Amino acid sequence: MKKRRLFDKKFFKEMLPLAIPIALQNLLMASFRLVDTLMIGQLGDTSIAAVGLAGNVSFFIELIAFGMASGSAVFIAQYHGAKDEPGIYRAFSASFICIVPFGVLASVFVMLFPSFFMHLLTDEAPMIEEGSRYLTTAAFSYTGLMLTQQFCTTLRSTERVKLPVIATSISAVTNAVLNYVLIFGKLGLPAMGVMGAGLATSISALLSPLIVFVTSLVQRNVLVRCFKGLGMLRGFFARFWRRSLPVLCNEMLWSMSVVIMNMVYGRMGQDSFAALTMFRTVENLVFVFFVGICNACNILVGKHIGSGDIEGGKRLSKQFMWLSPLMGLVLGAAIIALRSPIVGLYDTSEIAKHTAEILLIMYGIEVGIRNVPYIAVVGIFRAGGDTRIGLIGDVCVNYLIVVPVVVLCGLVFKLPFLTTYLLMLIVDDLGKCLVYVPYYLKNRWIKPVVDYKEID
């Protein structure tokens, strides 16, 4: 019997049409942060560090949005494989009626109390003042982020990936233009500095879901039909949130642990956090490739399991688990080779630039391994219907090991920033791989949400 190759033409034929558009969409979303950072970098270290810290608020809210939308994707991808459209409508609606009110409340609260959040993140007065000014105008973007997450997750989970890319492209171009005009005061408008960057982000973030929704109305695609599910939630809502709530808690608690660590980094010097902000801009750009394959993995594995093809889902999961570290080798080498030209784009202190280069070397070495837990939890386990193991693993590793290491190294023992960050990477990646890889190999993550008898 001929042994089957790990990667064959069928795999790439299924994966690439999904992974490439999704990666492109997330690349454009990452460009929001890149443009903000490059332009704000012209205003000095205080501005770039302050906006980097303020971005933790957006990060936390965006991860909650992702958690809610990702919870619906557990159902939508499997219902799509089972060809159960009413199930798709119900899953969308159960998430939508929660995600919109949260987005509006988040926007209002952050806009009214920006300094409260900045005081949590740093004790340096100049950064608190500058970051608060940014949050005042950036707060309006949170509602747009929520809607974009839900709309695009629904379309992607049903293998409709072109419209999210188009909408994000237009939004990204709008963001870049408005950044230039509002930050530096072009076309007769006053120079707004960081407030201009926040306003540009808000306008472009609200534009994206508007484009998706209006285009969906014209196309009469599945997104518009999903609103029928608002009247079909009886008996489903509790079932939906029993499976989805662990996803939301997973993302919320994970993002909170990252924010706690950033609170420590924010107290380790302005130059260090400016370097971290530059580094994370590059990290976000590289991460989009893993987002692409992770989403493709979630869609395809969920589709196969939803249709009852369990063996097909297991085969695909193995291919994606190997693809992540292999792709990491290529991307890591590129990061290390290009680190100096990348950092040279920023107008910051030499200390910040040197620190950013070392961070890029660290990341380049371990980027492939670092994303294995991400592919396992978000791409495979959730697609299989297992939403609890990610919550258990992330909370245990982050709160029992990673956060204590960062707090002890950064605040108690006062170790250098780079040493603290390196130790964080080691314990984070090693701890999660030891939890998730053995669990994956035992196939305990296959827990279909589809009732096959009901579909038949």
Tab-separated table of C-alpha atoms in Angstrom:
chain	number	residue	atom	x	y	z
A	1	MET	CA	0.000	0.000	0.000
A	2	LYS	CA	1.360	3.394	-1.016
A	3	LYS	CA	2.079	5.683	1.934
A	4	ARG	CA	0.245	9.013	1.734
A	5	ARG	CA	2.358	12.176	1.827
A	6	LEU	CA	1.798	14.637	4.675
A	7	PHE	CA	1.111	17.528	2.297
A	8	ASP	CA	-0.599	16.752	-1.007
A	9	LYS	CA	-2.246	18.770	-3.767
A	10	LYS	CA	-5.692	18.248	-2.280
A	11	PHE	CA	-4.612	19.836	1.005
A	12	PHE	CA	-3.249	22.985	-0.647
A	13	LYS	CA	-6.247	23.144	-2.988
A	14	GLU	CA	-8.565	23.237	0.043
A	15	MET	CA	-6.373	25.370	2.286
A	16	LEU	CA	-4.948	28.143	0.117
A	17	PRO	CA	-8.238	29.650	-1.202
A	18	LEU	CA	-9.229	30.200	2.428
A	19	ALA	CA	-5.886	30.947	4.084
A	20	ILE	CA	-4.637	33.544	1.588
A	21	PRO	CA	-7.675	35.899	1.671
A	22	ILE	CA	-7.959	35.593	5.465
A	23	ALA	CA	-4.240	36.292	5.896
A	24	LEU	CA	-4.568	39.263	3.538
A	25	GLN	CA	-7.503	40.611	5.515
A	26	ASN	CA	-5.596	40.361	8.777
A	27	LEU	CA	-2.511	41.848	7.141
A	28	LEU	CA	-4.588	44.880	6.239
A	29	MET	CA	-5.970	45.048	9.785
A	30	ALA	CA	-2.412	44.888	11.130
A	31	SER	CA	-1.583	47.773	8.816
A	32	PHE	CA	-3.889	49.913	11.004
A	33	ARG	CA	-1.398	49.507	13.806
A	34	LEU	CA	1.640	49.794	11.540
A	35	VAL	CA	0.504	53.099	10.054
A	36	ASP	CA	-0.444	54.426	13.490
A	37	THR	CA	2.906	53.420	14.948
A	38	LEU	CA	5.049	54.751	12.092
A	39	MET	CA	3.300	58.115	11.996
A	40	ILE	CA	3.055	58.512	15.757
A	41	GLY	CA	6.717	57.514	15.945
A	42	GLN	CA	7.454	60.851	14.303
A	43	LEU	CA	6.041	62.520	17.427
A	44	GLY	CA	8.667	60.981	19.756
A	45	ASP	CA	9.164	58.164	22.261
A	46	THR	CA	6.500	59.396	24.700
A	47	SER	CA	3.764	59.384	22.060
A	48	ILE	CA	4.654	55.994	20.599
A	49	ALA	CA	4.948	54.376	24.050
A	50	ALA	CA	1.682	55.980	25.232
A	51	VAL	CA	-0.273	54.820	22.189
A	52	GLY	CA	1.292	51.376	22.520
A	53	LEU	CA	0.057	51.184	26.113
A	54	ALA	CA	-3.368	52.581	25.211
A	55	GLY	CA	-3.608	49.876	22.570
A	56	ASN	CA	-3.984	47.349	25.401
A	57	VAL	CA	-7.534	48.609	25.891
A	58	SER	CA	-8.367	47.964	22.242
A	59	PHE	CA	-6.553	44.626	22.466
A	60	PHE	CA	-8.646	43.485	25.438
A	61	ILE	CA	-11.947	44.561	23.879
A	62	GLU	CA	-11.024	43.074	20.509
A	63	LEU	CA	-10.195	39.736	22.147
A	64	ILE	CA	-13.591	39.703	23.848
A	65	ALA	CA	-15.175	40.331	20.443
A	66	PHE	CA	-13.078	37.532	18.999
A	67	GLY	CA	-14.145	35.239	21.842
A	68	MET	CA	-17.836	35.860	21.194
A	69	ALA	CA	-17.492	35.508	17.420
A	70	SER	CA	-15.209	32.489	17.723
A	71	GLY	CA	-17.804	30.814	19.922
A	72	SER	CA	-20.329	31.151	17.113
A	73	ALA	CA	-17.747	29.819	14.620
A	74	VAL	CA	-17.669	26.520	16.562
A	75	PHE	CA	-21.299	26.046	15.520
A	76	ILE	CA	-21.347	27.800	12.147
A	77	ALA	CA	-18.474	25.807	10.591
A	78	GLN	CA	-20.006	22.477	11.627
A	79	TYR	CA	-23.532	23.524	10.589
A	80	HIS	CA	-22.064	24.618	7.262
A	81	GLY	CA	-20.567	21.147	6.792
A	82	ALA	CA	-23.928	19.602	7.693
A	83	LYS	CA	-25.741	22.005	5.293
A	84	ASP	CA	-27.967	23.199	8.155
A	85	GLU	CA	-28.710	26.862	7.336
A	86	PRO	CA	-31.238	27.428	10.165
A	87	GLY	CA	-28.522	26.283	12.567
A	88	ILE	CA	-26.169	28.900	11.105
A	89	TYR	CA	-28.840	31.596	11.580
A	90	ARG	CA	-29.358	30.665	15.238
A	91	ALA	CA	-25.635	30.575	16.015
A	92	PHE	CA	-25.083	34.004	14.449
A	93	SER	CA	-28.031	35.550	16.294
A	94	ALA	CA	-27.123	34.110	19.691
A	95	SER	CA	-23.736	35.839	19.438
A	96	PHE	CA	-24.948	39.033	17.730
A	97	ILE	CA	-27.465	40.026	20.423
A	98	CYS	CA	-24.630	39.990	22.989
A	99	ILE	CA	-21.739	41.394	20.987
A	100	VAL	CA	-23.417	44.656	19.895
A	101	PRO	CA	-24.479	45.967	23.348
A	102	PHE	CA	-21.018	45.151	24.721
A	103	GLY	CA	-19.346	47.109	21.916
A	104	VAL	CA	-21.493	50.185	22.515
A	105	LEU	CA	-20.939	50.108	26.292
A	106	ALA	CA	-17.187	49.686	25.825
A	107	SER	CA	-17.026	52.691	23.497
A	108	VAL	CA	-18.973	54.929	25.886
A	109	PHE	CA	-17.092	53.872	29.025
A	110	VAL	CA	-13.589	54.270	27.559
A	111	MET	CA	-14.475	57.608	25.966
A	112	LEU	CA	-15.712	58.979	29.309
A	113	PHE	CA	-12.922	57.567	31.526
A	114	PRO	CA	-9.726	57.244	29.432
A	115	SER	CA	-7.346	58.280	32.214
A	116	PHE	CA	-8.679	55.482	34.453
A	117	PHE	CA	-7.347	52.865	32.028
A	118	MET	CA	-4.043	54.653	31.484
A	119	HIS	CA	-3.446	54.842	35.259
A	120	LEU	CA	-3.852	51.053	35.345
A	121	LEU	CA	-1.238	50.616	32.639
A	122	THR	CA	1.527	53.003	33.754
A	123	ASP	CA	2.544	55.433	36.476
A	124	GLU	CA	4.384	57.864	34.174
A	125	ALA	CA	2.389	61.107	33.919
A	126	PRO	CA	3.412	62.054	30.339
A	127	MET	CA	2.288	58.686	28.991
A	128	ILE	CA	-0.963	58.808	30.968
A	129	GLU	CA	-1.794	62.228	29.514
A	130	GLU	CA	-0.891	61.335	25.924
A	131	GLY	CA	-2.567	57.925	26.063
A	132	SER	CA	-5.765	59.407	27.469
A	133	ARG	CA	-5.963	61.830	24.566
A	134	TYR	CA	-5.653	58.932	22.135
A	135	LEU	CA	-8.320	56.826	23.867
A	136	THR	CA	-10.825	59.687	23.860
A	137	THR	CA	-11.157	59.496	20.088
A	138	ALA	CA	-10.176	55.838	19.536
A	139	ALA	CA	-13.013	54.618	21.792
A	140	PHE	CA	-15.556	54.918	18.984
A	141	SER	CA	-13.776	52.112	17.122
A	142	TYR	CA	-14.823	49.397	19.571
A	143	THR	CA	-18.380	49.074	18.264
A	144	GLY	CA	-17.002	48.740	14.748
A	145	LEU	CA	-14.524	46.097	15.886
A	146	MET	CA	-17.326	44.054	17.441
A	147	LEU	CA	-19.504	44.153	14.325
A	148	THR	CA	-16.561	43.397	12.025
A	149	GLN	CA	-15.590	40.346	14.063
A	150	GLN	CA	-19.105	38.866	13.973
A	151	PHE	CA	-19.831	39.653	10.317
A	152	CYS	CA	-16.478	38.436	9.024
A	153	THR	CA	-16.420	35.312	11.205
A	154	THR	CA	-19.827	34.301	9.856
A	155	LEU	CA	-18.805	34.837	6.245
A	156	ARG	CA	-15.463	33.051	6.652
A	157	SER	CA	-16.991	30.086	8.468
A	158	THR	CA	-19.288	29.556	5.482
A	159	GLU	CA	-16.314	29.809	3.070
A	160	ARG	CA	-17.173	33.319	1.835
A	161	VAL	CA	-13.851	35.091	2.253
A	162	LYS	CA	-13.740	37.742	-0.491
A	163	LEU	CA	-16.106	40.351	0.960
A	164	PRO	CA	-14.226	40.671	4.309
A	165	VAL	CA	-10.996	41.266	2.357
A	166	ILE	CA	-12.574	43.971	0.179
A	167	ALA	CA	-14.143	45.762	3.148
A	168	THR	CA	-10.928	45.624	5.177
A	169	SER	CA	-8.910	46.899	2.195
A	170	ILE	CA	-11.090	49.973	1.865
A	171	SER	CA	-11.006	50.511	5.613
A	172	ALA	CA	-7.196	50.186	5.735
A	173	VAL	CA	-6.678	52.732	2.944
A	174	THR	CA	-9.098	55.099	4.667
A	175	ASN	CA	-7.201	54.699	7.925
A	176	ALA	CA	-3.845	55.479	6.306
A	177	VAL	CA	-5.135	58.608	4.562
A	178	LEU	CA	-6.955	59.909	7.624
A	179	ASN	CA	-3.909	59.251	9.818
A	180	TYR	CA	-1.766	61.444	7.592
A	181	VAL	CA	-4.382	64.201	7.399
A	182	LEU	CA	-5.428	64.268	11.058
A	183	ILE	CA	-2.127	63.579	12.845
A	184	PHE	CA	-0.108	66.179	10.944
A	185	GLY	CA	-2.897	68.632	10.023
A	186	LYS	CA	-3.171	68.445	6.225
A	187	LEU	CA	-5.847	69.753	3.823
A	188	GLY	CA	-6.406	72.799	6.003
A	189	LEU	CA	-7.246	70.807	9.144
A	190	PRO	CA	-5.469	71.359	12.491
A	191	ALA	CA	-2.725	68.937	13.562
A	192	MET	CA	-4.341	66.650	16.158
A	193	GLY	CA	-1.372	64.395	16.995
A	194	VAL	CA	-2.383	61.221	18.835
A	195	MET	CA	-6.036	62.320	18.939
A	196	GLY	CA	-5.995	62.375	15.148
A	197	ALA	CA	-4.672	58.824	15.079
A	198	GLY	CA	-7.495	57.715	17.378
A	199	LEU	CA	-10.139	59.454	15.290
A	200	ALA	CA	-8.795	57.918	12.073
A	201	THR	CA	-8.926	54.473	13.672
A	202	SER	CA	-12.531	55.007	14.789
A	203	ILE	CA	-13.783	56.187	11.413
A	204	SER	CA	-12.123	53.368	9.496
A	205	ALA	CA	-13.231	50.741	12.055
A	206	LEU	CA	-16.882	51.804	11.672
A	207	LEU	CA	-16.603	51.875	7.890
A	208	SER	CA	-15.665	48.188	7.588
A	209	PRO	CA	-18.868	46.589	8.985
A	210	LEU	CA	-20.957	49.161	7.110
A	211	ILE	CA	-19.419	48.051	3.805
A	212	VAL	CA	-19.900	44.361	4.661
A	213	PHE	CA	-23.543	44.825	5.635
A	214	VAL	CA	-24.563	47.021	2.694
A	215	THR	CA	-22.837	44.706	0.213
A	216	SER	CA	-24.503	41.706	1.840
A	217	LEU	CA	-27.886	43.372	1.402
A	218	VAL	CA	-27.189	43.801	-2.306
A	219	GLN	CA	-25.888	40.235	-2.685
A	220	ARG	CA	-28.565	38.746	-0.404
A	221	ASN	CA	-25.906	36.436	0.996
A	222	VAL	CA	-25.943	34.257	4.116
A	223	LEU	CA	-25.094	37.177	6.436
A	224	VAL	CA	-28.379	38.942	5.687
A	225	ARG	CA	-30.355	35.723	6.021
A	226	CYS	CA	-28.728	35.159	9.418
A	227	PHE	CA	-30.901	37.863	10.962
A	228	LYS	CA	-33.829	35.461	10.618
A	229	GLY	CA	-32.260	33.618	13.522
A	230	LEU	CA	-33.229	36.399	15.944
A	231	GLY	CA	-36.679	34.811	16.104
A	232	MET	CA	-35.382	31.225	16.308
A	233	LEU	CA	-33.424	31.273	19.575
A	234	ARG	CA	-35.909	29.561	21.848
A	235	GLY	CA	-34.341	26.392	23.188
A	236	PHE	CA	-31.025	27.142	21.464
A	237	PHE	CA	-29.613	30.142	23.329
A	238	ALA	CA	-28.661	28.212	26.488
A	239	ARG	CA	-27.187	25.359	24.445
A	240	PHE	CA	-25.156	27.826	22.389
A	241	TRP	CA	-23.625	29.589	25.383
A	242	ARG	CA	-22.866	26.357	27.237
A	243	ARG	CA	-20.450	25.538	24.406
A	244	SER	CA	-19.411	29.136	23.566
A	245	LEU	CA	-18.922	30.606	27.043
A	246	PRO	CA	-15.612	28.770	27.609
A	247	VAL	CA	-14.314	30.370	24.380
A	248	LEU	CA	-15.286	33.848	25.569
A	249	CYS	CA	-13.779	33.232	29.024
A	250	ASN	CA	-10.644	31.807	27.398
A	251	GLU	CA	-10.063	34.925	25.275
A	252	MET	CA	-11.030	37.335	28.047
A	253	LEU	CA	-8.812	35.771	30.707
A	254	TRP	CA	-5.923	35.251	28.291
A	255	SER	CA	-6.057	38.879	27.148
A	256	MET	CA	-6.298	40.036	30.768
A	257	SER	CA	-3.103	38.137	31.565
A	258	VAL	CA	-1.371	39.870	28.644
A	259	VAL	CA	-2.592	43.254	29.885
A	260	ILE	CA	-1.242	42.473	33.381
A	261	MET	CA	2.149	41.658	31.871
A	262	ASN	CA	2.035	44.886	29.867
A	263	MET	CA	1.346	46.769	33.084
A	264	VAL	CA	4.658	45.365	34.347
A	265	TYR	CA	6.480	46.213	31.099
A	266	GLY	CA	4.985	49.720	31.224
A	267	ARG	CA	6.782	50.261	34.523
A	268	MET	CA	10.166	49.110	33.213
A	269	GLY	CA	11.035	52.278	31.324
A	270	GLN	CA	9.786	54.362	28.413
A	271	ASP	CA	12.516	53.153	26.035
A	272	SER	CA	11.663	49.518	26.740
A	273	PHE	CA	7.975	49.953	26.023
A	274	ALA	CA	8.691	52.006	22.913
A	275	ALA	CA	10.823	49.079	21.713
A	276	LEU	CA	8.054	46.621	22.613
A	277	THR	CA	5.551	48.707	20.654
A	278	MET	CA	7.785	48.653	17.563
A	279	PHE	CA	8.382	44.928	17.945
A	280	ARG	CA	4.694	44.128	18.301
A	281	THR	CA	3.892	45.971	15.115
A	282	VAL	CA	6.182	43.553	13.268
A	283	GLU	CA	4.885	40.608	15.319
A	284	ASN	CA	1.328	41.463	14.260
A	285	LEU	CA	2.336	41.534	10.597
A	286	VAL	CA	3.984	38.106	10.848
A	287	PHE	CA	1.123	36.691	12.890
A	288	VAL	CA	-1.340	37.270	10.033
A	289	PHE	CA	0.128	34.283	8.195
A	290	PHE	CA	-0.675	32.053	11.164
A	291	VAL	CA	-4.128	33.636	11.424
A	292	GLY	CA	-4.721	32.662	7.804
A	293	ILE	CA	-3.819	29.002	8.239
A	294	CYS	CA	-5.531	28.834	11.651
A	295	ASN	CA	-8.838	30.107	10.258
A	296	ALA	CA	-8.560	27.811	7.247
A	297	CYS	CA	-7.917	24.962	9.682
A	298	ASN	CA	-10.959	25.878	11.779
A	299	ILE	CA	-13.235	26.101	8.738
A	300	LEU	CA	-12.074	22.888	7.060
A	301	VAL	CA	-11.774	20.713	10.164
A	302	GLY	CA	-15.154	21.975	11.420
A	303	LYS	CA	-16.741	21.387	8.018
A	304	HIS	CA	-15.512	17.787	7.838
A	305	ILE	CA	-16.560	16.972	11.389
A	306	GLY	CA	-19.924	18.656	10.870
A	307	SER	CA	-20.549	16.494	7.806
A	308	GLY	CA	-19.668	13.359	9.766
A	309	ASP	CA	-16.238	12.829	8.152
A	310	ILE	CA	-14.286	12.448	11.404
A	311	GLU	CA	-11.274	10.797	9.766
A	312	GLY	CA	-11.048	13.643	7.245
A	313	GLY	CA	-11.051	16.145	10.100
A	314	LYS	CA	-8.263	14.265	11.887
A	315	ARG	CA	-6.193	14.079	8.700
A	316	LEU	CA	-6.495	17.826	8.104
A	317	SER	CA	-5.666	18.633	11.727
A	318	LYS	CA	-2.380	16.723	11.445
A	319	GLN	CA	-1.419	18.627	8.306
A	320	PHE	CA	-2.088	21.996	9.945
A	321	MET	CA	-0.194	21.046	13.115
A	322	TRP	CA	2.925	20.390	11.032
A	323	LEU	CA	2.450	23.420	8.790
A	324	SER	CA	2.786	25.929	11.658
A	325	PRO	CA	6.389	25.166	12.769
A	326	LEU	CA	7.547	24.660	9.165
A	327	MET	CA	6.210	28.069	8.175
A	328	GLY	CA	7.750	29.518	11.330
A	329	LEU	CA	11.232	28.496	10.183
A	330	VAL	CA	10.881	30.546	6.990
A	331	LEU	CA	9.250	33.575	8.618
A	332	GLY	CA	11.681	33.528	11.549
A	333	ALA	CA	14.685	33.621	9.237
A	334	ALA	CA	13.154	36.571	7.361
A	335	ILE	CA	12.525	38.497	10.602
A	336	ILE	CA	16.108	38.065	11.797
A	337	ALA	CA	17.568	39.024	8.402
A	338	LEU	CA	15.419	42.163	8.050
A	339	ARG	CA	15.420	43.356	11.669
A	340	SER	CA	17.737	46.347	11.163
A	341	PRO	CA	15.944	47.844	8.112
A	342	ILE	CA	12.593	47.381	9.869
A	343	VAL	CA	13.663	49.116	13.081
A	344	GLY	CA	15.360	51.839	11.023
A	345	LEU	CA	11.927	52.990	9.833
A	346	TYR	CA	11.175	54.421	13.279
A	347	ASP	CA	12.295	57.800	14.579
A	348	THR	CA	13.017	56.741	18.166
A	349	SER	CA	16.012	56.633	20.493
A	350	GLU	CA	18.964	54.348	19.729
A	351	ILE	CA	18.325	52.451	22.976
A	352	ALA	CA	14.752	51.686	21.906
A	353	LYS	CA	15.926	50.586	18.451
A	354	HIS	CA	18.601	48.284	19.858
A	355	THR	CA	16.101	46.693	22.261
A	356	ALA	CA	13.584	46.209	19.434
A	357	GLU	CA	16.210	44.409	17.321
A	358	ILE	CA	16.973	41.951	20.116
A	359	LEU	CA	13.238	41.305	20.601
A	360	LEU	CA	12.949	40.522	16.889
A	361	ILE	CA	15.831	38.026	17.100
A	362	MET	CA	14.150	36.269	20.039
A	363	TYR	CA	10.845	36.111	18.193
A	364	GLY	CA	12.449	34.960	14.949
A	365	ILE	CA	14.028	31.972	16.713
A	366	GLU	CA	10.851	30.688	18.361
A	367	VAL	CA	7.973	31.967	16.177
A	368	GLY	CA	7.116	28.520	14.789
A	369	ILE	CA	6.834	26.828	18.189
A	370	ARG	CA	5.061	29.844	19.689
A	371	ASN	CA	2.102	29.421	17.323
A	372	VAL	CA	1.599	25.669	17.787
A	373	PRO	CA	-0.713	26.197	20.822
A	374	TYR	CA	-2.634	28.830	18.832
A	375	ILE	CA	-3.252	26.449	15.911
A	376	ALA	CA	-4.190	23.656	18.337
A	377	VAL	CA	-6.694	25.615	20.434
A	378	VAL	CA	-8.279	28.011	17.922
A	379	GLY	CA	-7.852	26.037	14.715
A	380	ILE	CA	-8.329	22.402	15.786
A	381	PHE	CA	-9.918	21.988	19.214
A	382	ARG	CA	-12.672	24.566	18.672
A	383	ALA	CA	-13.379	23.213	15.195
A	384	GLY	CA	-13.823	19.774	16.764
A	385	GLY	CA	-16.263	21.223	19.318
A	386	ASP	CA	-13.918	21.162	22.333
A	387	THR	CA	-14.044	24.646	23.859
A	388	ARG	CA	-12.913	23.839	27.414
A	389	ILE	CA	-9.347	22.570	27.087
A	390	GLY	CA	-8.133	25.949	25.763
A	391	LEU	CA	-9.657	27.720	28.749
A	392	ILE	CA	-8.151	25.268	31.235
A	393	GLY	CA	-4.710	25.215	29.612
A	394	ASP	CA	-4.362	28.948	29.037
A	395	VAL	CA	-5.602	29.951	32.487
A	396	CYS	CA	-3.376	27.425	34.289
A	397	VAL	CA	-0.216	28.240	32.330
A	398	ASN	CA	-0.711	32.018	32.192
A	399	TYR	CA	-1.867	32.646	35.757
A	400	LEU	CA	0.124	29.971	37.588
A	401	ILE	CA	3.392	30.293	35.662
A	402	VAL	CA	3.752	33.084	33.073
A	403	VAL	CA	2.290	36.083	34.936
A	404	PRO	CA	4.088	35.247	38.217
A	405	VAL	CA	7.391	34.928	36.319
A	406	VAL	CA	6.928	38.364	34.698
A	407	VAL	CA	5.859	40.035	37.955
A	408	LEU	CA	8.703	38.506	39.952
A	409	CYS	CA	11.363	39.251	37.329
A	410	GLY	CA	10.148	42.730	36.407
A	411	LEU	CA	8.916	44.181	39.700
A	412	VAL	CA	10.400	42.122	42.530
A	413	PHE	CA	13.883	41.124	41.361
A	414	LYS	CA	14.172	44.100	38.949
A	415	LEU	CA	15.760	42.041	36.184
A	416	PRO	CA	16.462	43.770	32.841
A	417	PHE	CA	13.510	44.065	30.462
A	418	LEU	CA	15.001	41.750	27.813
A	419	THR	CA	15.741	39.033	30.391
A	420	THR	CA	12.194	39.257	31.711
A	421	TYR	CA	10.706	39.031	28.225
A	422	LEU	CA	12.897	36.061	27.263
A	423	LEU	CA	11.880	34.120	30.376
A	424	MET	CA	8.231	34.890	29.590
A	425	LEU	CA	8.602	33.411	26.096
A	426	ILE	CA	10.260	30.243	27.381
A	427	VAL	CA	7.770	29.379	30.128
A	428	ASP	CA	4.758	30.394	28.001
A	429	ASP	CA	5.622	28.338	24.929
A	430	LEU	CA	7.007	25.307	26.769
A	431	GLY	CA	4.114	25.155	29.238
A	432	LYS	CA	1.374	25.317	26.615
A	433	CYS	CA	3.009	22.855	24.228
A	434	LEU	CA	3.286	20.348	27.089
A	435	VAL	CA	-0.463	20.728	27.710
A	436	TYR	CA	-1.874	20.845	24.183
A	437	VAL	CA	0.272	18.521	22.068
A	438	PRO	CA	-0.404	15.365	24.156
A	439	TYR	CA	-4.105	16.277	24.329
A	440	TYR	CA	-4.235	16.664	20.555
A	441	LEU	CA	-2.578	13.288	19.971
A	442	LYS	CA	-5.240	11.532	22.083
A	443	ASN	CA	-8.073	12.909	19.837
A	444	ARG	CA	-10.155	13.972	22.844
A	445	TRP	CA	-10.990	17.255	21.084
A	446	ILE	CA	-13.518	15.657	18.683
A	447	LYS	CA	-16.895	16.660	20.196
A	448	PRO	CA	-19.404	17.482	17.410
A	449	VAL	CA	-22.098	20.103	18.087
A	450	VAL	CA	-24.213	18.815	15.198
A	451	ASP	CA	-27.033	16.382	15.890
A	452	TYR	CA	-26.637	14.104	12.859
A	453	LYS	CA	-29.997	12.389	13.440
A	454	GLU	CA	-31.728	15.772	13.526
A	455	ILE	CA	-30.061	16.813	10.252
A	456	ASP	CA	-30.982	13.508	8.551
